[in-house]
Amino acid sequence: MLRIGVTDCSKYGNYSKWIEAAAPDIETIKLSFTNAGAHVYDQCHAILFSGGEDIHPSLYNKPEYMDF
């Protein structure tokens, strides 16, 4: 079975339904900062970057909020 990682966003459910409706033999995996880790990404054959929302700063070693 193919697994596609989909970055977490408010429309994750839509992306997941569209992919699985088009190809029932494909499983989607929600990728978010709470389940980030190499073991999650290693399960994916492809990754769909949904865009539209910021990447959580903890993923690039920055604080959540910055004062400018």
C-alpha positions as MATLAB code, in Angstrom:
seq = 'MLRIGVTDCSKYGNYSKWIEAAAPDIETIKLSFTNAGAHVYDQCHAILFSGGEDIHPSLYNKPEYMDF';
ca = [
       0.000    0.000    0.000;
       1.243    3.466   -0.867;
       1.287    6.072    1.882;
       1.158    9.792    1.227;
       1.989   12.204    4.000;
      -0.164   15.332    3.994;
       0.939   18.341    6.001;
      -1.507   19.281    8.742;
      -3.842   22.137    7.886;
      -7.476   23.054    8.362;
      -8.337   21.247    5.104;
      -6.477   18.000    5.849;
      -9.761   16.056    5.784;
     -10.510   17.290    2.269;
      -7.062   16.321    0.960;
      -7.310   12.912    2.590;
     -10.780   12.232    1.163;
      -9.771   13.371   -2.341;
      -6.690   11.150   -2.403;
      -8.417    8.083   -0.969;
     -11.466    8.520   -3.254;
      -9.240    8.680   -6.328;
      -7.118    5.719   -5.271;
      -8.494    3.562   -2.433;
      -5.192    1.683   -2.211;
      -3.444    4.858   -0.977;
      -3.351    5.694    2.722;
      -2.819    9.257    3.929;
      -0.808   10.123    7.018;
      -1.259   13.485    8.754;
       2.082   15.202    9.232;
       2.216   17.791   11.992;
       4.662   19.165   14.510;
       3.129   16.910   17.177;
       3.941   13.704   15.289;
       7.125   14.906   13.588;
       9.908   12.398   13.515;
      11.940   10.388   11.065;
       9.889    7.256   11.731;
       6.732    9.025   10.484;
       8.385   10.380    7.346;
      10.036    7.038    6.608;
       6.543    5.522    6.272;
       5.649    7.925    3.434;
       6.204    7.217   -0.244;
       5.372   10.855   -1.069;
       4.516   14.072    0.774;
       1.862   16.613   -0.198;
       2.719   20.064    1.156;
      -0.699   21.655    1.531;
       0.589   25.180    2.096;
      -1.448   28.069    3.361;
      -0.383   27.780    6.973;
       2.966   28.439    8.565;
       5.423   25.719    9.436;
       5.705   25.423   13.208;
       8.888   27.237   14.342;
       9.961   24.333   16.565;
      10.772   22.398   13.386;
      13.564   24.848   12.579;
      14.666   25.423   16.193;
      13.055   28.820   16.719;
      10.743   29.996   19.518;
       7.016   29.946   18.834;
       6.670   33.731   19.058;
       9.349   36.279   18.320;
       9.454   39.921   19.379;
      10.616   42.208   16.613;
];
